[in-house]
Coordinates of C-alpha atoms and ligand atoms in Angstrom, one line a residue:
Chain A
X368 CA 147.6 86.6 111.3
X369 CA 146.5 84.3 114.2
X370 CA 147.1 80.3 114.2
X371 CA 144.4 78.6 113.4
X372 CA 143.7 75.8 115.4
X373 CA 141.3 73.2 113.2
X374 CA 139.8 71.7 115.8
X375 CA 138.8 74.6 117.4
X376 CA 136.5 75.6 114.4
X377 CA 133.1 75.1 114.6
X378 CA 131.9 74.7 111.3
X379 CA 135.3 74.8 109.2
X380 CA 134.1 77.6 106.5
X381 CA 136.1 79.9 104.8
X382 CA 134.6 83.1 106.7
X383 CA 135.0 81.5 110.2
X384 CA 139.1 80.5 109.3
X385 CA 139.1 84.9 107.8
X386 CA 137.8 86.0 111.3
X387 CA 139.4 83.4 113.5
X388 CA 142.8 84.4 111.7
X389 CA 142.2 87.8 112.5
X390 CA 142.0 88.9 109.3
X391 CA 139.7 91.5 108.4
X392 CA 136.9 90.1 106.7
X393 CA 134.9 91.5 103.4
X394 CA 132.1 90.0 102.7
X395 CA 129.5 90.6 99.8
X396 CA 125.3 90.0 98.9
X397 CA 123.6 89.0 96.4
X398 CA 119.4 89.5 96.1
X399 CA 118.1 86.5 94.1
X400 CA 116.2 87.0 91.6
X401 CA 112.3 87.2 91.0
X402 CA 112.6 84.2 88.3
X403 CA 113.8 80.6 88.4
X404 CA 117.4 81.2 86.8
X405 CA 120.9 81.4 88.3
X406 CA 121.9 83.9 85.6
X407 CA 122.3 86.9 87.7
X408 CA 123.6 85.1 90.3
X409 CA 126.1 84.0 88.3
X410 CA 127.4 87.1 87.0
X411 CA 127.7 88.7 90.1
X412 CA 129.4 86.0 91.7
X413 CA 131.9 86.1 88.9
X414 CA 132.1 89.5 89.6
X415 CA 132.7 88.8 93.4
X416 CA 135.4 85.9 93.1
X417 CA 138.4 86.5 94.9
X418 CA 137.0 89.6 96.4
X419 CA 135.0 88.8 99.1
X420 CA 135.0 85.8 102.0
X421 CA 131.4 84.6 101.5
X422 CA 128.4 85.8 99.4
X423 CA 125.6 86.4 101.4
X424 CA 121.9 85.5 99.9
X425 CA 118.9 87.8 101.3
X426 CA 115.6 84.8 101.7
X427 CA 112.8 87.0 100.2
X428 CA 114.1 90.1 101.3
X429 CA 111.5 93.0 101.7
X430 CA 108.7 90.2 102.0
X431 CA 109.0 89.9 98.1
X432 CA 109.3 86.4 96.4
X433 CA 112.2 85.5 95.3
X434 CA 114.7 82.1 94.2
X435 CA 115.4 80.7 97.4
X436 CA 118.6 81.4 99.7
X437 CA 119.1 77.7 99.9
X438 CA 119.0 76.8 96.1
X439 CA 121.3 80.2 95.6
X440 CA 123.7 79.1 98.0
X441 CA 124.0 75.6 96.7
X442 CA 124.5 76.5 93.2
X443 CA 127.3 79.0 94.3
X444 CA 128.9 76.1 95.8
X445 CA 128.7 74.5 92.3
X446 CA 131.0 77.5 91.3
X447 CA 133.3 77.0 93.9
X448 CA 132.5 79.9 96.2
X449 CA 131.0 79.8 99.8
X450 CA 127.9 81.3 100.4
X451 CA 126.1 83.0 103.9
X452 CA 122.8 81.8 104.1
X453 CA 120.1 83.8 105.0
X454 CA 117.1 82.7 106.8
X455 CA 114.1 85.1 108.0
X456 CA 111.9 83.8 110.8
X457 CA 108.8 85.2 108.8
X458 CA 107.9 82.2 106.1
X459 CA 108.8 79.3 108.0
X460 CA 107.9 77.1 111.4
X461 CA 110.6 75.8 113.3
X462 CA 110.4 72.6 111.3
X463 CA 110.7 73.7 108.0
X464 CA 113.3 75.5 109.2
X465 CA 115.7 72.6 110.4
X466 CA 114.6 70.4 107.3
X467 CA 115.5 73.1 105.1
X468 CA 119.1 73.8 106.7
X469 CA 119.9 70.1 107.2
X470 CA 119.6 69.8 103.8
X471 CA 121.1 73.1 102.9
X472 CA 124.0 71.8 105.1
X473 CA 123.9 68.2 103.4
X474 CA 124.7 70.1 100.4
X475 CA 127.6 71.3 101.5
X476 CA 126.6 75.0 103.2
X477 CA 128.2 76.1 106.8
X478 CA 127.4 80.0 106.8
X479 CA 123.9 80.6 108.3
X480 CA 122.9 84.0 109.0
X481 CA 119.3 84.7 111.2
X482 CA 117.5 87.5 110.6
X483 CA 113.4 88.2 112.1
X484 CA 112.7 89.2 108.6
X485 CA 110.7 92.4 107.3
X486 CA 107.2 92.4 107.9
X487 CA 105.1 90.7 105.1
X488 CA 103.1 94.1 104.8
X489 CA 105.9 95.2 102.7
X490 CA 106.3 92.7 100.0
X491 CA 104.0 91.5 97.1
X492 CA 101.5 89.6 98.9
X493 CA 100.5 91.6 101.8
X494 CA 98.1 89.3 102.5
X495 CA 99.9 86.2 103.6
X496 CA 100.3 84.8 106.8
X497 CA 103.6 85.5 108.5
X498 CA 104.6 82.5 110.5
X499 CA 107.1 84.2 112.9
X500 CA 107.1 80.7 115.2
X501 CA 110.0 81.5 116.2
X502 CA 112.4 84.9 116.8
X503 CA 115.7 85.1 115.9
X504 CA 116.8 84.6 118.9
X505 CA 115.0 81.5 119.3
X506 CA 116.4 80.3 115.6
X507 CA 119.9 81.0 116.9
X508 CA 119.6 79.0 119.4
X509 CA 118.0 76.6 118.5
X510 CA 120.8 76.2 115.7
X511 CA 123.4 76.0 118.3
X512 CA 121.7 72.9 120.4
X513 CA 121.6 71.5 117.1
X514 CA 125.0 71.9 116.1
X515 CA 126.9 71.8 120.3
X516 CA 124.2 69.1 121.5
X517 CA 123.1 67.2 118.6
X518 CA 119.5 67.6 119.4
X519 CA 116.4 69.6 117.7
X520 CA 114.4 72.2 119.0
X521 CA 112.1 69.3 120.2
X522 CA 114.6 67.9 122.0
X523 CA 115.1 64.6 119.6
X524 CA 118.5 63.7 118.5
X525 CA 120.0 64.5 115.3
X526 CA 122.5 61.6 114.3
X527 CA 124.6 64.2 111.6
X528 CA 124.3 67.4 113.3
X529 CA 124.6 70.7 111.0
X530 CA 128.0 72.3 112.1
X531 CA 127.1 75.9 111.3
X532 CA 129.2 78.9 111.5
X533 CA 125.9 80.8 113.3
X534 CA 125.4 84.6 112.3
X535 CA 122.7 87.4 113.7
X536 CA 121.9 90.5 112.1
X537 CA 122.0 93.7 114.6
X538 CA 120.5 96.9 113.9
X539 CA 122.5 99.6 115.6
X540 CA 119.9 102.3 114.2
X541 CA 116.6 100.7 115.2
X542 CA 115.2 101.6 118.7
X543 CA 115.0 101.7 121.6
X544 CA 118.8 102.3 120.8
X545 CA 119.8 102.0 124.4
X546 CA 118.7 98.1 123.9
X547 CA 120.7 97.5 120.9
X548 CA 123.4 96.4 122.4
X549 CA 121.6 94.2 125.4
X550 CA 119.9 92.4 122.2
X551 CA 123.0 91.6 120.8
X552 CA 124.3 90.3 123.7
X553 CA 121.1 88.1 123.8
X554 CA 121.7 86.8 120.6
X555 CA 125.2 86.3 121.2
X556 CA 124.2 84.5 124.5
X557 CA 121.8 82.4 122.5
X558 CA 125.1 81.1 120.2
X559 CA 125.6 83.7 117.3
X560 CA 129.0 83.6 116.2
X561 CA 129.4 86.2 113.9
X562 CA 127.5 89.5 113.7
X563 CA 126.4 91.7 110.4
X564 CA 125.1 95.1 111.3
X565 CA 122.6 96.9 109.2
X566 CA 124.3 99.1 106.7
X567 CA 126.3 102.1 108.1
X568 CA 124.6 105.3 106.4
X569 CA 125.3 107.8 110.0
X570 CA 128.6 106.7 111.1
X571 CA 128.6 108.5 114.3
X572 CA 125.5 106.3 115.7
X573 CA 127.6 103.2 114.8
X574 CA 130.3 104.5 116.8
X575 CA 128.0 105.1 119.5
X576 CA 127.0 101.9 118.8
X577 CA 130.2 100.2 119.4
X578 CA 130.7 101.7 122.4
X579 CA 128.2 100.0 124.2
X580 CA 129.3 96.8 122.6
X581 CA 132.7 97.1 123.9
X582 CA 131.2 97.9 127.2
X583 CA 129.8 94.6 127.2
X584 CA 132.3 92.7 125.8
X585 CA 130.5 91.7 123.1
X586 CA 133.0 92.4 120.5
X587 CA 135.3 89.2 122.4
X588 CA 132.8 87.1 122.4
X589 CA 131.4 87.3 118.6
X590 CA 133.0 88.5 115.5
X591 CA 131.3 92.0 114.2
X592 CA 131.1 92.7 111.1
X593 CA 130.2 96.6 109.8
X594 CA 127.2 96.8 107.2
X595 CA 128.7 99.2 104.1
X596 CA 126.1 100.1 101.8
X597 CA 127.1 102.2 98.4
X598 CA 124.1 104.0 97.8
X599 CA 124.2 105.5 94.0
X600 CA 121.8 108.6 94.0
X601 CA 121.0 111.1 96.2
X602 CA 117.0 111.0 95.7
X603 CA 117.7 107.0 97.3
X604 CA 119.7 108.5 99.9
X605 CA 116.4 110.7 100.8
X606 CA 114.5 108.1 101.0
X607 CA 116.5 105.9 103.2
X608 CA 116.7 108.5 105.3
X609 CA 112.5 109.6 105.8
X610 CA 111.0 106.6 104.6
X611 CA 112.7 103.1 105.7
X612 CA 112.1 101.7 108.9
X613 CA 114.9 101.3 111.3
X614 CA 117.5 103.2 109.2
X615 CA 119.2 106.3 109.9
X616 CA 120.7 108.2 107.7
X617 CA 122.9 111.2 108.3
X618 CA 122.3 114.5 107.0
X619 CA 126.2 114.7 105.6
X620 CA 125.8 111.6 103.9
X621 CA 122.9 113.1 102.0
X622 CA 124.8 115.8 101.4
X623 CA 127.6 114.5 100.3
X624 CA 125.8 112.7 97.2
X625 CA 123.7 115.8 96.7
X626 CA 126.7 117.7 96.2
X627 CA 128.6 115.7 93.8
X628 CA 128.8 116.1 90.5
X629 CA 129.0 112.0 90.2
X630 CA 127.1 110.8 93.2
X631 CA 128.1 107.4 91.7
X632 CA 131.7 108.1 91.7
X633 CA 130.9 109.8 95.2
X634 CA 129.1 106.7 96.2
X635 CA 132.1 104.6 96.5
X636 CA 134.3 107.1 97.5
X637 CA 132.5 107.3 100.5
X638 CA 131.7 103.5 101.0
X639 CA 135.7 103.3 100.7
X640 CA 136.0 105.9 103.2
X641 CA 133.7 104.1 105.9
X642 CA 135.5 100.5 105.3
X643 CA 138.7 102.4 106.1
X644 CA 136.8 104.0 109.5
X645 CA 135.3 100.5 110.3
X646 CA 139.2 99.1 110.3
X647 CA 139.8 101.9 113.1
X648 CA 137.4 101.2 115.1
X649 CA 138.2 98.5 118.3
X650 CA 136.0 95.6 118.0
X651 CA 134.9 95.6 114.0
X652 CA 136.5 92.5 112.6
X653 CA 134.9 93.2 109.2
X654 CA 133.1 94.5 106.6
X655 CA 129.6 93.2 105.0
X656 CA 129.2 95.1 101.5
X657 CA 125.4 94.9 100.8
X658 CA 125.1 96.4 97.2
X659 CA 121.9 96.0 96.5
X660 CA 120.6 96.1 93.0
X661 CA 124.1 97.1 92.2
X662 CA 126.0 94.3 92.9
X663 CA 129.0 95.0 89.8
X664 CA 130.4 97.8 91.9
X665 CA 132.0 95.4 95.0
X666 CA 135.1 94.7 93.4
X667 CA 135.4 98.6 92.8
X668 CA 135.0 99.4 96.0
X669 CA 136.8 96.0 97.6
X670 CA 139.9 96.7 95.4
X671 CA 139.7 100.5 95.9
X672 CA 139.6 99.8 99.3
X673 CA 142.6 97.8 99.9
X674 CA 141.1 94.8 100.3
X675 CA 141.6 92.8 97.6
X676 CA 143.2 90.0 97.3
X677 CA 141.4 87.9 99.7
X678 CA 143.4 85.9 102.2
X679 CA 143.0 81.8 101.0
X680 CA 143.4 78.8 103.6
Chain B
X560 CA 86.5 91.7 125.3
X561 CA 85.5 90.5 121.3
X562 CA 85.5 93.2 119.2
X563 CA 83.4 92.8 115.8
X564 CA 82.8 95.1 112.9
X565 CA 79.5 94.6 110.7
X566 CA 79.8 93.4 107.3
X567 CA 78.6 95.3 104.6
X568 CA 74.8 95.4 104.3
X569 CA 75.5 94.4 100.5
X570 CA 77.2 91.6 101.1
X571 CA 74.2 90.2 104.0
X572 CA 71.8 91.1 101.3
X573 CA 73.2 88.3 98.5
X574 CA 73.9 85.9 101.4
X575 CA 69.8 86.4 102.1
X576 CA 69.1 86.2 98.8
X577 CA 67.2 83.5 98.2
X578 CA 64.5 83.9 101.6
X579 CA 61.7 85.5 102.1
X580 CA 61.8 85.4 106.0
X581 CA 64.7 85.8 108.1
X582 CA 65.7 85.9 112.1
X583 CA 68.5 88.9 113.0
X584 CA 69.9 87.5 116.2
X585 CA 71.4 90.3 118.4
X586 CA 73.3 89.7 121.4
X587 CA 73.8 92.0 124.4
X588 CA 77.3 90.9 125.0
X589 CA 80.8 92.4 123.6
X590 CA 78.9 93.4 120.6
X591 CA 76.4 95.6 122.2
X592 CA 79.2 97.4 123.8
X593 CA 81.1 97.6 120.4
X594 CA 77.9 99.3 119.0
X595 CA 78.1 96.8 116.5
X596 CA 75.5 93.6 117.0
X597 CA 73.2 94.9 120.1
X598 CA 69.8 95.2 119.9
X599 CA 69.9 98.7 118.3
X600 CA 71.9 97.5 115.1
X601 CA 69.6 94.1 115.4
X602 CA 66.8 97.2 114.9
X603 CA 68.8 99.4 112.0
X604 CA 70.0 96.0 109.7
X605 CA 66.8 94.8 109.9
X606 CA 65.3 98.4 108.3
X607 CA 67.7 98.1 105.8
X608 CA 67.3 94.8 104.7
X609 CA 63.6 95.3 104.3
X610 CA 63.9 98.9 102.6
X611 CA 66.6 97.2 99.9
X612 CA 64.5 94.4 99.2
X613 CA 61.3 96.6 98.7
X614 CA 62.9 98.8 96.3
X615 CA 63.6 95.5 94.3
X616 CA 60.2 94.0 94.7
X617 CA 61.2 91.8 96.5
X618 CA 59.5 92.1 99.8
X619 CA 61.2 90.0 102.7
X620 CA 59.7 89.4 106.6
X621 CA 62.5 90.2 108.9
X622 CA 62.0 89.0 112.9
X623 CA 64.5 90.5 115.2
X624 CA 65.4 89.2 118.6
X625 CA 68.1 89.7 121.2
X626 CA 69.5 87.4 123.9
X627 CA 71.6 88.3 127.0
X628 CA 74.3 86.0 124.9
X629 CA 75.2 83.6 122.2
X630 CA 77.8 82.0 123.5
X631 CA 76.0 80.0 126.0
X632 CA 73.3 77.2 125.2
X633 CA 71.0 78.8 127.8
X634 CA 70.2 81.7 126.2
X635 CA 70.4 80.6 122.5
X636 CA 67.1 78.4 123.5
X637 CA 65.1 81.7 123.7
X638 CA 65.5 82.0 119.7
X639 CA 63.5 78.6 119.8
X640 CA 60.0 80.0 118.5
X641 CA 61.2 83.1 116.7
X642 CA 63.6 80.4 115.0
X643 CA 61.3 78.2 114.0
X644 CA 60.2 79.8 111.4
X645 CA 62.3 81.4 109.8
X646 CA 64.3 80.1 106.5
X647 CA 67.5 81.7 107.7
X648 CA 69.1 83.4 110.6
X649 CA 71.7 86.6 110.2
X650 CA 73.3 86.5 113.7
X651 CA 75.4 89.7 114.9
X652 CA 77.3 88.2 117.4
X653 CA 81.1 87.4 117.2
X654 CA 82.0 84.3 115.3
X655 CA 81.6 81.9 118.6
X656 CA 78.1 83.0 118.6
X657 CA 77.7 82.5 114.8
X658 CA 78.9 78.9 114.9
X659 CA 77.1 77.9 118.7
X660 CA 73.6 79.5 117.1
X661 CA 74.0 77.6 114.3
X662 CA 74.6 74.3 115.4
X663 CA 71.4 73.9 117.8
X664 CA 69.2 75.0 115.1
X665 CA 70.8 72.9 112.4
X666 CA 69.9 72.3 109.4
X667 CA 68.6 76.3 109.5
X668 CA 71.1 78.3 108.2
X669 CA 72.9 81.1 109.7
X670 CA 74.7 84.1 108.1
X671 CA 77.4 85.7 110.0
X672 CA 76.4 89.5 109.8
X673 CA 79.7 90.7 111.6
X674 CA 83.4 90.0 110.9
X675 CA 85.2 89.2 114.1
X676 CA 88.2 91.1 114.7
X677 CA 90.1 90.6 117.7
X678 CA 90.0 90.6 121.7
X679 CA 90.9 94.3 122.8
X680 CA 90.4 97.0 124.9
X681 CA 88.1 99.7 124.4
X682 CA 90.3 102.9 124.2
X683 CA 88.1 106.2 123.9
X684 CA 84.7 106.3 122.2
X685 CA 84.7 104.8 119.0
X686 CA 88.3 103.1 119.2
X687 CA 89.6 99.7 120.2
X688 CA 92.5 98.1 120.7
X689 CA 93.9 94.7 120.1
X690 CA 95.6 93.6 123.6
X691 CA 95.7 89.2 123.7
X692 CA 95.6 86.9 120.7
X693 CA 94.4 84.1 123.6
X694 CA 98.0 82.4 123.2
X695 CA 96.8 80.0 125.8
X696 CA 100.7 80.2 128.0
X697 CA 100.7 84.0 129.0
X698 CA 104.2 85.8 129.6
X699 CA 102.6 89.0 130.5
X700 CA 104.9 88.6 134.2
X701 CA 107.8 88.8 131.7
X702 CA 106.9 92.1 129.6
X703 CA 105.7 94.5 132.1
X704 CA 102.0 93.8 131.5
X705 CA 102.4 94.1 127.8
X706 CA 101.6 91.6 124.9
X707 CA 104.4 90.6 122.7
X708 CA 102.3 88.6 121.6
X709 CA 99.0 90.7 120.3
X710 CA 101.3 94.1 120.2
X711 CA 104.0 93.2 118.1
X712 CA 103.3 92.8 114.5
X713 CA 105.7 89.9 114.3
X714 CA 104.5 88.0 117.5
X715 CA 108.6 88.3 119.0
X716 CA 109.3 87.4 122.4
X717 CA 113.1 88.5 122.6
X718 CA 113.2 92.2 122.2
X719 CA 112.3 94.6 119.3
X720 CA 113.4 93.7 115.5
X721 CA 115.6 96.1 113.7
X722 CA 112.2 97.8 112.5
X723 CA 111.3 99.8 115.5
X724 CA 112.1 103.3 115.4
X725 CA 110.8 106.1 117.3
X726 CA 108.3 104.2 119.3
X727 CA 106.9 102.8 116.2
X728 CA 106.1 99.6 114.2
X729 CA 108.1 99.3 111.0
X730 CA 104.7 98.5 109.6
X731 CA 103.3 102.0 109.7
X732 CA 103.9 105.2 112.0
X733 CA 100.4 104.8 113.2
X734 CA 101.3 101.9 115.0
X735 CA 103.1 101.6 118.5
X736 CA 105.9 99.1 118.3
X737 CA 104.7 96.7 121.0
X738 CA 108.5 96.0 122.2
X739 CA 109.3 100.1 122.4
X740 CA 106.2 100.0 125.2
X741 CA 107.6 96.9 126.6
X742 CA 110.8 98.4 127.3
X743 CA 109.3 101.5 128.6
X744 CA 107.4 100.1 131.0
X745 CA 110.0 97.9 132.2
X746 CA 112.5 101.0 132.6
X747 CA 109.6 102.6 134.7
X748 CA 109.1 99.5 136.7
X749 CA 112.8 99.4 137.5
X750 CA 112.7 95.7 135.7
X751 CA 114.7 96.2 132.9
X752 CA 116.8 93.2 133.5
X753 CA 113.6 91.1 131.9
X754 CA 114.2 92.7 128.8
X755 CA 118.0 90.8 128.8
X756 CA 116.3 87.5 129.9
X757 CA 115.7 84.9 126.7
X758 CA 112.3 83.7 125.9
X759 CA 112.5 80.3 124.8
X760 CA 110.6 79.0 121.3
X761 CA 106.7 79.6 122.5
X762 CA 104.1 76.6 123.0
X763 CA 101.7 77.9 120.5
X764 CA 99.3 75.4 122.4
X765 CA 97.7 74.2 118.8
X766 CA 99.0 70.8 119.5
X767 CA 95.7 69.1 120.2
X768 CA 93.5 70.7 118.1
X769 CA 90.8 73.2 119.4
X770 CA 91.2 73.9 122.9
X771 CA 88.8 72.6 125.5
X772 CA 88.8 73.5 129.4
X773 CA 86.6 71.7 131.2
X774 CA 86.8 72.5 135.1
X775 CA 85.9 69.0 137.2
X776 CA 84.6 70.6 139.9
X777 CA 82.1 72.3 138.0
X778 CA 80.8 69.5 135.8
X779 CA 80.5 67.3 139.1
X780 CA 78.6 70.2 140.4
X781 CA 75.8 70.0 137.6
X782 CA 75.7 66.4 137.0
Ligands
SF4_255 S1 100.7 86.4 126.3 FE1 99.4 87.8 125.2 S2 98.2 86.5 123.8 FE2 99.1 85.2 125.4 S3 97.5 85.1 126.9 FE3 98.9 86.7 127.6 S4 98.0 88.6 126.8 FE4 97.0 86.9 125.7
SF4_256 S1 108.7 97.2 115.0 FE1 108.1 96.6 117.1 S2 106.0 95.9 117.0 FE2 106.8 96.1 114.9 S3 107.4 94.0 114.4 FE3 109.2 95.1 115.1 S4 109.3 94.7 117.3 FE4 107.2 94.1 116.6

């Protein structure tokens, strides 16, 4: 374990002091719900305490609506957990954005991770209008001339700065897969501090992946952090494979859960089995458990994995 | 140039409900070309109408008249007598034509008989394309010649999302992801190093309201 230096931090959170340590970090997600209660979100998180370095909250994932990321984040702060705030560049202009994360940072958040955002095609109201103002790029930046220079995307000063802990999203399966890596760099270059990849469902692309990012260096300049994704039945599996966007999916893994006579039980095993690759490979400084719609099986596979109990600071 | 799609006859019909004589104002602009509001379709509503209205027993007058365009005062003055009098005009040029037509021959009303679509190019026979969404600050020096713009379905400037795969949008597999032909193009232009280059938050140019370009030199000219 690395010293850390305090003053060296740049937003103090619990996940920045895990990956500045040197520590390999584990890191879980939680889908608010369609419906204004923290109920879910509270079981899971009780599910999650002690097991993983921040909870991550997906902002409307797949374009549906959903309790926001902010409120979801706040409220886990309530229980006395830290939360990774997600923010899609889809339903928001570059004002509403700042407002909503100086206030989310007010309150007392420091993870912030930017994502584009899936197009609103997807969700329940195909209709709308996306905003996309900004990229994620842009967002990135733009949070890091708040937080380093005090100043808003405008260029006006901000007395109280946000201090985030910046994060990006990278898709090492999306194409054109050559530019995958030049992207990250760019949002690296733009101020990203930490990285979560897409979830890992063909490991041999993410290795290929990794290459390229050790080619660049990228993997000194930003902490990376492996997307593991227990997927429970085979017939999901399929359709990950044929019928999501930007995924790839390797015929094994289909396999694999085809094959068993438990593809739940088969499920972890292999999520387990792709934490312990991650470790090996150079530049990985983590894992980012997305188990989504079946958040109660992250301890299983955190524990099961050897990763369990969480370093504290 | 504008590409426009007619509206249902249907839905013309219950906007021309209540009138017993009507202008169809053609244009010969973009919407000739896009078969849809020249003076052929001018000919073919204007059948339609009056066949519909008959079978109800409801017999209407129908006028129809082109103009080289509606987009310039000039030429919307040559509607002058077949406007006046009529109780309503159904124009079939794109929405800028709509709105000009309308107000010099205020208080008539006029009934947009097309939906505008989008500026594009015109592929094959029968197929258009959206290419520029009129951003008012082009970067086409920065994408090989390529909207990110009009031809990404999320407007990005910094590179493809996570979405693209195989050359397509994550929105459907009929549709070309925008950034995959960027970076193709770059590649073959041997300008790749654009695609590494950020792209800074865009001036969506709204910030004064609807855009005016008035060119001194011009006006002066006239005056
Ligand atoms: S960048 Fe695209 S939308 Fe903007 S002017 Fe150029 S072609 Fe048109
Ligand atoms: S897949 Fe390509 S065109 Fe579609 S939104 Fe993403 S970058 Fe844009």
């Amino acid at each position: 374990m690395k010293e850390i230096n305090p003053e060296k931090l740049k937003a103090g959170s619990n996940l920045e002091k895990v990956l500045v340590s040197g520590q390999f970090a584990c890191t879980g997600e939680i889908g608010p719900p369609t419906y204004a209660s923290f109920d879910v979100i509270d079981k899971h998180a009780e599910e999650m305490r002690g097991l993983v370095d921040s909870i991550n909250f997906t902002d409307n994932q797949t374009a549906v609506v959903r309790l926001s990321s902010w409120a979801a984040s706040v409220h886990l702060i309530q229980l006395g957990l830290e939360p990774n705030l997600q923010m899609v560049c889809r339903d928001r202009n570059r004002l509403a954005m700042q407002s909503d994360l100086l206030g989310a940072y007010a309150l007392g958040v420091r993870n912030v991770l930017c994502l584009t955002g899936d197009h609103q095609a997807f969700g329940n109201h195909p209709g709308c209008k996306g905003v996309f103002d900004v990229d994620s790029v842009q967002l990135i930046h733009m949070l890091k001339r708040l937080r380093d220079d005090g100043c808003f995307e405008c260029g006006a000063e901000c007395k109280v700065p946000p201090k985030f802990f910046i994060g990006c999203a990278e898709n090492p399966f999306g194409d054109p897969f050559e530019f995958r890596a030049i992207r990250l760099e760019k949002k690296i270059e733009a101020g990203a501090d930490f990285v979560q990849t897409q979830c890992i469902l063909d490991m041999e692309r993410f290795e290929l992946f990794m290459e390229k990012v050790r080619e660049r260096g990228l993997h000194k300049r930003a902490y990376i952090c492996a997307g593991i994704m227990p997927v429970k039945s085979p017939r999901m599996a399929r359709y990950m494979q044929t019928g999501v966007p930007g995924m790839l999916v390797s015929e094994e893994f289909c396999q694999r859960l085809e094959k068993a006579e438990d593809p739940k039980a088969e499920a972890v095993e292999i999520s387990v089995e792709y934490i312990k690759r991650c470790q090996q490979i150079e530049g990985v400084a983590g894992v980012h458990i997305m188990a989504v719609a079946w958040e109660s099986i992250v301890p299983t596979i955190v524990k099961k994995a050897g990763l369990a109990p969480r370093p504290t600071f | 140039m504008i590409v426009v799609e007619n509206k249902p006859v249907e839905e013309i019909l219950q906007m021309i409900a209540p009138y017993k004589k009507i202008l169809i104002a053609g244009c010969y602009g973009c919407v000739t070309v896009c078969l849809a509001g020249g003076e052929k379709e001018v000919g073919l509503l204007a059948s339609q109408i009056r066949m519909a209205r008959s079978k109800e027993g409801n017999e209407i007058e129908v006028l129809e008249q082109t103009v080289e365009r509606q987009c310039d005062k000039e030429y919307l003055l040559k509607f002058q007598d077949n406007a006046r009098e009529v109780e309503a005009i159904v124009s079939l040029a794109c929405g800028i034509g709509i709105q000009y037509l309308a107000e010099i021959y205020e208080p008539i009303p006029v009934y947009p008989g097309v939906n505008t679509q989008f500026l594009g190019a015109n592929r094959d026979i029968g197929k258009w394309e959206e290419f520029c969404m009129a951003c008012g600050e082009c970067v086409l020096d920065k994408t090989g010649g390529i909207c990110p713009i009009a031809r990404c379905s999320k407007h990005l400037l910094n590179g493809p999302c996570g979405g693209s795969q195989y050359g397509k949008c994550e929105v459907s597999k009929d549709v070309d992801c925008g950034w995959h032909l960027i970076y193709e193009r770059l590649k073959a232009l041997g300008q790749l190093d654009k695609m590494a280059e950020f792209i800074p938050a865009k001036n969506w140019h709204r910030d004064k309201g609807p855009r005016k370009l008035v060119k001194e030199e011009l006006t002066l000219e006239r005056d």
